[in-house]
Amino acid sequence: MASGTTAPPPPASLPRVVAASLIGTTIEWYDYFLYGSAAALVFGRVFFPESDPLTGTLLSFLTYAIGFVARPVGAVVFGHYGDRLGRKKLLVISLLMMGLSTALIGCVPGYHTIGVAAPLLLTTLRLIQGFALGGEWGGAVLLVSEHGEARRRGFWASWPQGGAPAGNLIAVGVLSLMTTVLSDDAFDSWGWRVPFLLSAVLVMIGLWIRLSVDESPLFKEALAAAERRKAEQWAERPPLVAVVRDHWRDILVAMGARMAENISYYVITAFVLTYCVEHLKIDKQTSLNAVLIGSAVQFCLIPLFGALSDRVGRKPVYLVGAVGVGLWSWAFFALLDTRSFPALVVAVTVGLIFHSAMYAPQAAFFSELFATRMRYTGASIGAQLSSVAAGAPAPLIATALLGSYGNSTPISVYVGLAALITVVAVLAARETRGRDLAAIEPGDGAAARTTADRRTAAST
């Protein structure tokens, strides 16, 4: 394991790395969220036309959820090779996979054209999307975290997190534009395909920028140390085996911390479209505009919450978001039920503000839990395993609860329970703010201490 504090990169290097990570994650999240929005608005009619509207939406969200199942697999594969070969190489592969699968979704014929093959093709491409995204998040945030200094890591590492609201902003914005300029029949026929095909252009731009950055100096140092150990015939465990053995508590912390963050986000940004359009009979344009405004506000707030976590710690900021989103879930649906556009905007925006308090420090927080040679694997697995239990079924469960009970109360309870799990997980973790990433050894994190911590303890 590399030791000592890694020298900060040249001043011009970090902003370039941040820009490359932000643009890359924005494009990948655009692709991913575009599917969620389209599932809520149109996929039920295009790919499941023989079902009633609510059942068609439920089936669409089922294909949406399947993508989450592939995310842990992508986390393991990309994490393994990212920890062995480097972050940059794997990020280029994930971007290409995501862009190609998204563009192909825009080419899949509807059910009336090729029958059951249509939803099968859609599901296959969604699985590829999930596999790619499972490897994207960990690599992007680590590339920034490992380039920057500990004092401002929360701020800089939060920028790739801004790719989620930025991607959602672009996805919803393009769909909103298409629903404005096209009739419902034209949108259902071909208009929804345009945003998916646009992904091919965006990926080329993102690929050009991502290829311009260098590998993280911290990883290079750790790789050199591993090569020296190999030359001395020291056996090195595969990253997956090592992280499960040495950081299993940290994986559980990361999974628990993601529950409220993941569930609340997909309820606020994806299920809200179903709730407003199908249940409240609010037109698509109004619903999309509310999410559009909320996503714009969230994009601006994420770096601020990241900077705040550098000052007061990761845990206090995260806990405010978890408690806030659990309580806000009750007001959220009450505001939606007014059918007032300003109330819709307030409901979505405040919900995303609380979500930002969790999402912004998450990149630095998870990076600071794991040792360098297993960091990509550990952070990715911790984040993506929880997505199977949290983000994947969230719109599906919310839609099923709405169909069974006819009101939002069970959904608010669902979000509140997720918030409780997250509060417990974050309270169980150690504060990680200011850690030297090069000094974290296997077994550090929620259950142990860094090299510097142990030296301090030994001297007192």
Short mmCIF file of C-alpha atoms in Angstrom, two decimals:
data_model
loop_
_atom_site.label_atom_id
_atom_site.label_comp_id
_atom_site.label_asym_id
_atom_site.label_seq_id
_atom_site.Cartn_x
_atom_site.Cartn_y
_atom_site.Cartn_z
CA MET A 1 0.00 0.00 0.00
CA ALA A 2 1.34 3.43 -0.85
CA SER A 3 2.04 5.64 2.11
CA GLY A 4 2.59 9.31 2.65
CA THR A 5 0.66 12.26 1.39
CA THR A 6 0.39 12.46 -2.36
CA ALA A 7 1.60 15.74 -3.80
CA PRO A 8 -1.23 17.81 -5.27
CA PRO A 9 -1.34 17.98 -9.06
CA PRO A 10 -0.48 21.10 -11.02
CA PRO A 11 -3.24 23.78 -10.69
CA ALA A 12 -4.49 23.34 -14.25
CA SER A 13 -4.76 19.55 -13.90
CA LEU A 14 -7.58 19.26 -11.36
CA PRO A 15 -10.13 21.50 -13.15
CA ARG A 16 -9.51 19.53 -16.35
CA VAL A 17 -10.08 16.24 -14.54
CA VAL A 18 -13.22 17.63 -12.89
CA ALA A 19 -14.57 18.83 -16.23
CA ALA A 20 -13.90 15.47 -17.89
CA SER A 21 -15.59 13.57 -15.06
CA LEU A 22 -18.57 15.95 -14.92
CA ILE A 23 -19.20 15.86 -18.67
CA GLY A 24 -18.80 12.09 -18.79
CA THR A 25 -21.16 11.45 -15.88
CA THR A 26 -23.65 13.98 -17.28
CA ILE A 27 -23.84 12.09 -20.55
CA GLU A 28 -24.13 8.69 -18.86
CA TRP A 29 -26.83 9.92 -16.47
CA TYR A 30 -28.62 11.60 -19.39
CA ASP A 31 -28.79 8.22 -21.08
CA TYR A 32 -29.91 6.46 -17.91
CA PHE A 33 -32.52 9.00 -16.78
CA LEU A 34 -33.88 9.41 -20.28
CA TYR A 35 -35.03 5.80 -20.04
CA GLY A 36 -36.74 6.43 -16.69
CA SER A 37 -38.62 9.48 -17.97
CA ALA A 38 -39.62 7.71 -21.17
CA ALA A 39 -40.78 4.69 -19.15
CA ALA A 40 -43.10 6.97 -17.19
CA LEU A 41 -44.41 8.85 -20.22
CA VAL A 42 -44.48 6.65 -23.31
CA PHE A 43 -42.98 3.14 -23.07
CA GLY A 44 -46.17 1.66 -21.67
CA ARG A 45 -48.07 2.60 -24.82
CA VAL A 46 -45.25 1.75 -27.26
CA PHE A 47 -44.03 -1.56 -25.83
CA PHE A 48 -46.97 -2.76 -23.70
CA PRO A 49 -50.03 -1.43 -25.57
CA GLU A 50 -52.37 -4.29 -24.60
CA SER A 51 -52.28 -3.35 -20.89
CA ASP A 52 -54.30 -0.65 -19.16
CA PRO A 53 -52.31 2.62 -18.67
CA LEU A 54 -51.24 2.01 -15.06
CA THR A 55 -50.26 -1.63 -15.73
CA GLY A 56 -48.37 -0.58 -18.86
CA THR A 57 -46.44 1.96 -16.80
CA LEU A 58 -45.78 -0.70 -14.17
CA LEU A 59 -44.35 -3.04 -16.83
CA SER A 60 -42.25 -0.18 -18.22
CA PHE A 61 -40.83 0.47 -14.76
CA LEU A 62 -40.09 -3.26 -14.50
CA THR A 63 -37.80 -3.04 -17.54
CA TYR A 64 -36.41 0.14 -15.96
CA ALA A 65 -35.64 -1.76 -12.75
CA ILE A 66 -33.90 -4.58 -14.60
CA GLY A 67 -31.11 -2.17 -15.51
CA PHE A 68 -30.28 -1.84 -11.83
CA VAL A 69 -29.69 -5.59 -11.55
CA ALA A 70 -26.77 -5.26 -13.96
CA ARG A 71 -25.20 -2.39 -12.04
CA PRO A 72 -23.53 -4.52 -9.32
CA VAL A 73 -22.15 -6.81 -12.04
CA GLY A 74 -20.72 -3.77 -13.79
CA ALA A 75 -19.35 -2.55 -10.46
CA VAL A 76 -17.49 -5.83 -9.91
CA VAL A 77 -16.09 -6.09 -13.45
CA PHE A 78 -15.18 -2.42 -13.89
CA GLY A 79 -13.97 -2.19 -10.29
CA HIS A 80 -11.67 -5.20 -10.70
CA TYR A 81 -10.03 -3.94 -13.87
CA GLY A 82 -10.14 -0.31 -12.73
CA ASP A 83 -8.16 -1.25 -9.63
CA ARG A 84 -5.74 -3.30 -11.73
CA LEU A 85 -5.38 -1.23 -14.91
CA GLY A 86 -6.46 2.28 -13.96
CA ARG A 87 -9.56 4.45 -13.72
CA LYS A 88 -9.31 6.23 -17.07
CA LYS A 89 -9.29 3.18 -19.38
CA LEU A 90 -12.44 1.75 -17.83
CA LEU A 91 -14.25 5.09 -17.90
CA VAL A 92 -13.76 5.32 -21.66
CA ILE A 93 -15.24 1.82 -22.10
CA SER A 94 -18.24 2.58 -19.88
CA LEU A 95 -19.02 5.77 -21.82
CA LEU A 96 -18.95 3.95 -25.16
CA MET A 97 -21.16 1.12 -23.89
CA MET A 98 -23.72 3.49 -22.45
CA GLY A 99 -23.90 5.70 -25.52
CA LEU A 100 -24.24 2.84 -27.99
CA SER A 101 -26.97 1.06 -26.02
CA THR A 102 -28.94 4.29 -25.57
CA ALA A 103 -28.79 5.18 -29.27
CA LEU A 104 -29.97 1.66 -30.15
CA ILE A 105 -32.98 2.02 -27.81
CA GLY A 106 -34.08 4.86 -30.10
CA CYS A 107 -34.07 2.36 -32.98
CA VAL A 108 -36.10 -0.45 -31.37
CA PRO A 109 -39.45 -0.92 -33.19
CA GLY A 110 -42.62 -0.88 -31.11
CA TYR A 111 -44.79 -3.82 -30.07
CA HIS A 112 -47.17 -3.37 -33.01
CA THR A 113 -44.24 -3.82 -35.42
CA ILE A 114 -42.27 -6.83 -34.07
CA GLY A 115 -44.42 -8.07 -31.20
CA VAL A 116 -42.85 -9.47 -28.05
CA ALA A 117 -39.35 -9.00 -29.50
CA ALA A 118 -39.73 -5.26 -28.87
CA PRO A 119 -39.80 -5.37 -25.04
CA LEU A 120 -37.14 -8.11 -25.10
CA LEU A 121 -34.76 -5.92 -27.10
CA LEU A 122 -35.58 -2.98 -24.86
CA THR A 123 -34.76 -5.03 -21.77
CA THR A 124 -31.46 -6.27 -23.22
CA LEU A 125 -30.29 -2.75 -24.00
CA ARG A 126 -31.38 -1.62 -20.55
CA LEU A 127 -29.19 -4.34 -19.04
CA ILE A 128 -26.20 -3.01 -21.01
CA GLN A 129 -26.99 0.50 -19.74
CA GLY A 130 -27.00 -0.74 -16.15
CA PHE A 131 -23.75 -2.67 -16.61
CA ALA A 132 -22.02 0.44 -17.97
CA LEU A 133 -23.34 2.75 -15.26
CA GLY A 134 -22.26 0.30 -12.58
CA GLY A 135 -18.67 0.98 -13.60
CA GLU A 136 -19.01 4.68 -14.41
CA TRP A 137 -19.84 6.20 -11.03
CA GLY A 138 -16.96 4.77 -9.01
CA GLY A 139 -14.32 5.56 -11.62
CA ALA A 140 -15.49 9.13 -12.22
CA VAL A 141 -15.61 10.19 -8.58
CA LEU A 142 -12.34 8.42 -7.75
CA LEU A 143 -10.51 10.09 -10.62
CA VAL A 144 -11.35 13.45 -9.04
CA SER A 145 -10.94 12.37 -5.41
CA GLU A 146 -7.49 10.93 -6.07
CA HIS A 147 -6.29 14.00 -7.96
CA GLY A 148 -7.35 16.56 -5.37
CA GLU A 149 -6.14 17.48 -1.90
CA ALA A 150 -7.89 16.31 1.26
CA ARG A 151 -8.80 19.81 2.45
CA ARG A 152 -11.22 20.47 -0.45
CA ARG A 153 -11.98 16.91 -1.55
CA GLY A 154 -15.67 17.19 -0.72
CA PHE A 155 -16.05 20.21 -3.01
CA TRP A 156 -14.12 18.86 -5.99
CA ALA A 157 -15.47 15.31 -5.75
CA SER A 158 -19.03 16.63 -5.65
CA TRP A 159 -18.76 17.97 -9.22
CA PRO A 160 -19.09 14.53 -10.88
CA GLN A 161 -22.16 14.09 -8.67
CA GLY A 162 -23.59 17.10 -10.48
CA GLY A 163 -23.73 14.89 -13.56
CA ALA A 164 -26.90 13.26 -12.18
CA PRO A 165 -29.06 16.41 -12.04
CA ALA A 166 -27.37 17.78 -15.17
CA GLY A 167 -28.11 14.57 -17.06
CA ASN A 168 -31.67 14.53 -15.78
CA LEU A 169 -32.00 18.22 -16.66
CA ILE A 170 -30.96 17.59 -20.25
CA ALA A 171 -33.05 14.41 -20.56
CA VAL A 172 -36.20 16.01 -19.19
CA GLY A 173 -35.49 19.21 -21.12
CA VAL A 174 -35.25 17.41 -24.45
CA LEU A 175 -38.39 15.37 -23.72
CA SER A 176 -40.18 18.55 -22.64
CA LEU A 177 -39.20 20.23 -25.90
CA MET A 178 -40.45 17.26 -27.92
CA THR A 179 -43.80 17.19 -26.10
CA THR A 180 -44.17 20.94 -26.70
CA VAL A 181 -43.54 20.95 -30.44
CA LEU A 182 -45.19 17.62 -31.29
CA SER A 183 -48.69 16.26 -30.94
CA ASP A 184 -49.24 13.30 -28.60
CA ASP A 185 -49.54 10.94 -31.58
CA ALA A 186 -46.31 12.19 -33.15
CA PHE A 187 -44.47 11.99 -29.84
CA ASP A 188 -45.62 8.40 -29.25
CA SER A 189 -44.83 7.45 -32.85
CA TRP A 190 -41.31 8.85 -33.31
CA GLY A 191 -40.69 11.95 -31.21
CA TRP A 192 -39.54 10.04 -28.13
CA ARG A 193 -36.78 8.41 -30.20
CA VAL A 194 -34.96 11.66 -30.98
CA PRO A 195 -33.47 12.18 -27.48
CA PHE A 196 -32.14 8.60 -27.50
CA LEU A 197 -30.48 9.02 -30.90
CA LEU A 198 -28.98 12.30 -29.69
CA SER A 199 -26.89 10.28 -27.24
CA ALA A 200 -24.54 9.19 -30.03
CA VAL A 201 -23.48 12.81 -30.62
CA LEU A 202 -23.08 13.53 -26.91
CA VAL A 203 -20.92 10.45 -26.38
CA MET A 204 -18.47 11.53 -29.07
CA ILE A 205 -18.06 14.88 -27.30
CA GLY A 206 -17.63 13.20 -23.92
CA LEU A 207 -15.14 10.69 -25.28
CA TRP A 208 -12.96 13.43 -26.77
CA ILE A 209 -12.82 15.25 -23.43
CA ARG A 210 -12.32 12.13 -21.29
CA LEU A 211 -9.37 10.95 -23.38
CA SER A 212 -7.57 14.23 -22.64
CA VAL A 213 -7.04 13.55 -18.91
CA ASP A 214 -4.33 11.50 -17.23
CA GLU A 215 -4.57 8.66 -14.71
CA SER A 216 -4.68 9.67 -11.04
CA PRO A 217 -1.19 10.11 -9.48
CA LEU A 218 -2.34 8.29 -6.36
CA PHE A 219 -3.28 5.21 -8.37
CA LYS A 220 0.04 5.33 -10.25
CA GLU A 221 1.88 5.35 -6.92
CA ALA A 222 -0.18 2.44 -5.60
CA LEU A 223 0.30 0.51 -8.85
CA ALA A 224 4.07 1.00 -8.66
CA ALA A 225 4.05 -0.26 -5.06
CA ALA A 226 2.04 -3.31 -6.14
CA GLU A 227 4.55 -4.03 -8.91
CA ARG A 228 7.38 -3.90 -6.37
CA ARG A 229 5.56 -6.35 -4.12
CA LYS A 230 4.96 -8.62 -7.11
CA ALA A 231 8.66 -8.54 -7.95
CA GLU A 232 9.35 -9.60 -4.36
CA GLN A 233 6.88 -12.49 -4.91
CA TRP A 234 4.22 -11.11 -2.57
CA ALA A 235 0.81 -12.51 -3.51
CA GLU A 236 -1.85 -9.85 -4.04
CA ARG A 237 -5.50 -10.82 -3.60
CA PRO A 238 -7.99 -9.86 -6.34
CA PRO A 239 -9.69 -6.53 -5.50
CA LEU A 240 -13.11 -8.16 -4.95
CA VAL A 241 -11.72 -10.73 -2.50
CA ALA A 242 -9.64 -8.10 -0.73
CA VAL A 243 -12.46 -5.59 -0.34
CA VAL A 244 -14.94 -8.17 0.96
CA ARG A 245 -12.39 -9.43 3.47
CA ASP A 246 -10.92 -6.11 4.63
CA HIS A 247 -13.73 -3.59 4.05
CA TRP A 248 -17.00 -5.50 4.47
CA ARG A 249 -18.21 -3.08 7.17
CA ASP A 250 -17.54 -0.14 4.89
CA ILE A 251 -19.52 -1.81 2.09
CA LEU A 252 -22.48 -2.15 4.47
CA VAL A 253 -22.14 1.50 5.50
CA ALA A 254 -22.13 2.59 1.86
CA MET A 255 -25.15 0.42 1.07
CA GLY A 256 -27.13 1.77 4.01
CA ALA A 257 -26.18 5.35 3.24
CA ARG A 258 -27.52 4.95 -0.28
CA MET A 259 -31.00 3.72 0.68
CA ALA A 260 -32.70 7.07 1.35
CA GLU A 261 -30.64 8.87 -1.28
CA ASN A 262 -31.50 6.38 -4.02
CA ILE A 263 -35.16 5.75 -3.19
CA SER A 264 -36.04 9.40 -2.67
CA TYR A 265 -34.40 10.45 -5.93
CA TYR A 266 -36.30 8.05 -8.13
CA VAL A 267 -39.57 8.82 -6.38
CA ILE A 268 -39.01 12.57 -6.80
CA THR A 269 -37.80 12.51 -10.41
CA ALA A 270 -39.26 9.38 -12.07
CA PHE A 271 -42.35 8.23 -10.16
CA VAL A 272 -43.53 11.84 -9.82
CA LEU A 273 -44.28 11.83 -13.56
CA THR A 274 -46.52 8.78 -13.22
CA TYR A 275 -48.21 10.19 -10.11
CA CYS A 276 -48.94 13.52 -11.77
CA VAL A 277 -49.90 12.29 -15.24
CA GLU A 278 -51.76 9.05 -14.46
CA HIS A 279 -53.13 9.71 -10.95
CA LEU A 280 -53.67 13.48 -10.84
CA LYS A 281 -54.31 13.90 -14.60
CA ILE A 282 -51.83 16.77 -14.87
CA ASP A 283 -50.46 17.20 -18.39
CA LYS A 284 -46.98 15.87 -19.23
CA GLN A 285 -45.53 19.29 -19.95
CA THR A 286 -46.38 20.70 -16.52
CA SER A 287 -44.93 17.67 -14.74
CA LEU A 288 -41.74 17.71 -16.79
CA ASN A 289 -41.24 21.43 -16.19
CA ALA A 290 -41.42 20.95 -12.41
CA VAL A 291 -38.69 18.29 -12.56
CA LEU A 292 -36.72 20.51 -14.93
CA ILE A 293 -36.67 23.43 -12.46
CA GLY A 294 -35.85 21.20 -9.50
CA SER A 295 -32.94 19.57 -11.36
CA ALA A 296 -31.49 22.98 -12.27
CA VAL A 297 -31.57 24.07 -8.63
CA GLN A 298 -29.99 20.80 -7.52
CA PHE A 299 -27.13 21.14 -9.99
CA CYS A 300 -26.23 24.51 -8.48
CA LEU A 301 -26.48 23.27 -4.88
CA ILE A 302 -24.40 20.09 -5.08
CA PRO A 303 -20.97 21.83 -5.05
CA LEU A 304 -22.14 24.01 -2.13
CA PHE A 305 -23.10 20.98 -0.05
CA GLY A 306 -19.80 19.35 -1.05
CA ALA A 307 -17.90 22.39 0.20
CA LEU A 308 -19.96 22.42 3.40
CA SER A 309 -18.94 18.81 4.07
CA ASP A 310 -15.29 19.97 3.93
CA ARG A 311 -16.02 22.41 6.74
CA VAL A 312 -18.36 20.52 9.09
CA GLY A 313 -17.81 16.89 8.05
CA ARG A 314 -19.44 14.36 5.74
CA LYS A 315 -21.75 12.86 8.37
CA PRO A 316 -23.59 16.00 9.58
CA VAL A 317 -24.42 17.10 6.02
CA TYR A 318 -25.50 13.59 5.03
CA LEU A 319 -27.72 13.22 8.11
CA VAL A 320 -29.51 16.50 7.43
CA GLY A 321 -30.38 15.23 3.96
CA ALA A 322 -31.58 11.82 5.18
CA VAL A 323 -33.79 13.19 7.96
CA GLY A 324 -35.04 15.98 5.71
CA VAL A 325 -36.09 13.74 2.85
CA GLY A 326 -37.86 11.35 5.23
CA LEU A 327 -39.96 14.15 6.69
CA TRP A 328 -40.48 15.96 3.38
CA SER A 329 -42.03 12.89 1.73
CA TRP A 330 -45.30 13.70 3.52
CA ALA A 331 -45.37 17.34 2.39
CA PHE A 332 -44.20 16.28 -1.08
CA PHE A 333 -47.38 14.44 -2.01
CA ALA A 334 -49.62 16.93 -0.23
CA LEU A 335 -48.22 19.65 -2.47
CA LEU A 336 -48.60 17.52 -5.60
CA ASP A 337 -52.24 16.85 -4.74
CA THR A 338 -53.01 20.58 -5.03
CA ARG A 339 -52.42 20.27 -8.81
CA SER A 340 -50.85 23.73 -8.68
CA PHE A 341 -47.72 24.24 -10.77
CA PRO A 342 -45.94 26.41 -8.14
CA ALA A 343 -46.71 23.74 -5.54
CA LEU A 344 -45.31 21.06 -7.86
CA VAL A 345 -42.10 23.05 -8.27
CA VAL A 346 -41.74 23.53 -4.50
CA ALA A 347 -42.41 19.82 -3.85
CA VAL A 348 -39.77 18.61 -6.32
CA THR A 349 -37.19 21.33 -5.60
CA VAL A 350 -37.19 21.01 -1.81
CA GLY A 351 -37.06 17.23 -2.13
CA LEU A 352 -34.00 17.53 -4.38
CA ILE A 353 -32.37 20.00 -1.98
CA PHE A 354 -32.50 17.39 0.78
CA HIS A 355 -31.30 14.77 -1.69
CA SER A 356 -28.34 17.01 -2.58
CA ALA A 357 -27.24 17.10 1.06
CA MET A 358 -26.76 13.33 0.82
CA TYR A 359 -25.53 13.07 -2.75
CA ALA A 360 -22.93 15.85 -2.68
CA PRO A 361 -20.65 14.48 0.10
CA GLN A 362 -21.22 10.89 -0.98
CA ALA A 363 -18.36 10.81 -3.50
CA ALA A 364 -15.71 11.95 -1.02
CA PHE A 365 -17.28 9.95 1.82
CA PHE A 366 -17.19 6.62 -0.06
CA SER A 367 -13.73 7.31 -1.51
CA GLU A 368 -12.38 7.86 2.00
CA LEU A 369 -13.60 4.47 3.21
CA PHE A 370 -11.41 2.25 1.02
CA ALA A 371 -7.71 1.60 0.34
CA THR A 372 -6.42 2.67 -3.08
CA ARG A 373 -5.87 -0.75 -4.68
CA MET A 374 -9.42 -1.79 -3.87
CA ARG A 375 -11.11 1.63 -3.85
CA TYR A 376 -12.78 1.39 -7.28
CA THR A 377 -14.19 -2.04 -6.40
CA GLY A 378 -15.25 -1.11 -2.87
CA ALA A 379 -16.90 2.21 -3.68
CA SER A 380 -18.64 0.79 -6.75
CA ILE A 381 -19.94 -2.35 -5.05
CA GLY A 382 -21.14 -0.44 -1.98
CA ALA A 383 -22.98 2.05 -4.17
CA GLN A 384 -24.39 -0.35 -6.75
CA LEU A 385 -25.51 -3.25 -4.54
CA SER A 386 -27.80 -0.83 -2.74
CA SER A 387 -29.21 0.34 -6.05
CA VAL A 388 -30.74 -3.12 -6.58
CA ALA A 389 -32.67 -2.88 -3.33
CA ALA A 390 -33.26 0.88 -3.43
CA GLY A 391 -33.33 2.67 -6.78
CA ALA A 392 -34.35 -0.31 -8.93
CA PRO A 393 -37.70 -1.09 -7.32
CA ALA A 394 -38.47 2.44 -6.06
CA PRO A 395 -40.73 3.57 -8.96
CA LEU A 396 -42.10 0.03 -9.22
CA ILE A 397 -42.98 -0.18 -5.51
CA ALA A 398 -44.38 3.35 -5.49
CA THR A 399 -46.57 2.60 -8.53
CA ALA A 400 -47.77 -0.68 -7.00
CA LEU A 401 -48.58 1.04 -3.67
CA LEU A 402 -50.51 3.73 -5.49
CA GLY A 403 -52.45 1.13 -7.44
CA SER A 404 -53.25 -0.90 -4.30
CA TYR A 405 -54.14 1.89 -1.88
CA GLY A 406 -55.15 4.72 -4.22
CA ASN A 407 -53.28 7.34 -2.17
CA SER A 408 -49.74 8.45 -1.35
CA THR A 409 -49.57 7.59 2.39
CA PRO A 410 -47.88 4.17 1.96
CA ILE A 411 -45.32 5.76 -0.37
CA SER A 412 -44.41 8.37 2.26
CA VAL A 413 -43.99 5.56 4.81
CA TYR A 414 -41.75 3.73 2.34
CA VAL A 415 -39.47 6.76 1.89
CA GLY A 416 -39.46 7.37 5.66
CA LEU A 417 -38.27 3.82 6.39
CA ALA A 418 -35.48 4.22 3.85
CA ALA A 419 -34.43 7.44 5.58
CA LEU A 420 -34.29 5.61 8.92
CA ILE A 421 -31.97 2.94 7.48
CA THR A 422 -29.68 5.63 6.10
CA VAL A 423 -29.54 7.52 9.41
CA VAL A 424 -28.50 4.32 11.23
CA ALA A 425 -25.82 3.51 8.62
CA VAL A 426 -24.28 7.00 8.65
CA LEU A 427 -24.27 7.14 12.46
CA ALA A 428 -22.39 3.81 12.48
CA ALA A 429 -19.64 5.19 10.24
CA ARG A 430 -16.55 7.10 11.31
CA GLU A 431 -16.13 10.68 10.14
CA THR A 432 -13.80 10.58 7.12
CA ARG A 433 -13.29 14.28 6.35
CA GLY A 434 -9.65 15.20 5.78
CA ARG A 435 -8.30 11.67 5.39
CA ASP A 436 -5.11 11.11 3.42
CA LEU A 437 -6.24 8.63 0.77
CA ALA A 438 -2.70 7.29 0.37
CA ALA A 439 -2.54 6.39 4.07
CA ILE A 440 -5.73 4.34 4.24
CA GLU A 441 -4.87 0.68 4.68
CA PRO A 442 -7.03 -2.44 4.24
CA GLY A 443 -9.51 -2.64 7.08
CA ASP A 444 -9.68 1.11 7.63
CA GLY A 445 -12.90 3.06 7.35
CA ALA A 446 -15.99 2.54 9.44
CA ALA A 447 -14.40 -0.14 11.61
CA ALA A 448 -10.77 0.94 11.99
CA ARG A 449 -8.32 3.80 11.67
CA THR A 450 -5.78 5.11 9.18
CA THR A 451 -2.05 4.78 9.60
CA ALA A 452 -1.88 8.34 10.91
CA ASP A 453 -4.64 7.60 13.47
CA ARG A 454 -2.74 4.60 14.80
CA ARG A 455 0.53 6.47 15.04
CA THR A 456 -1.18 9.23 17.01
CA ALA A 457 -2.75 6.70 19.35
CA ALA A 458 0.55 4.92 19.87
CA SER A 459 2.31 8.12 20.86
CA THR A 460 -0.23 9.08 23.57
#
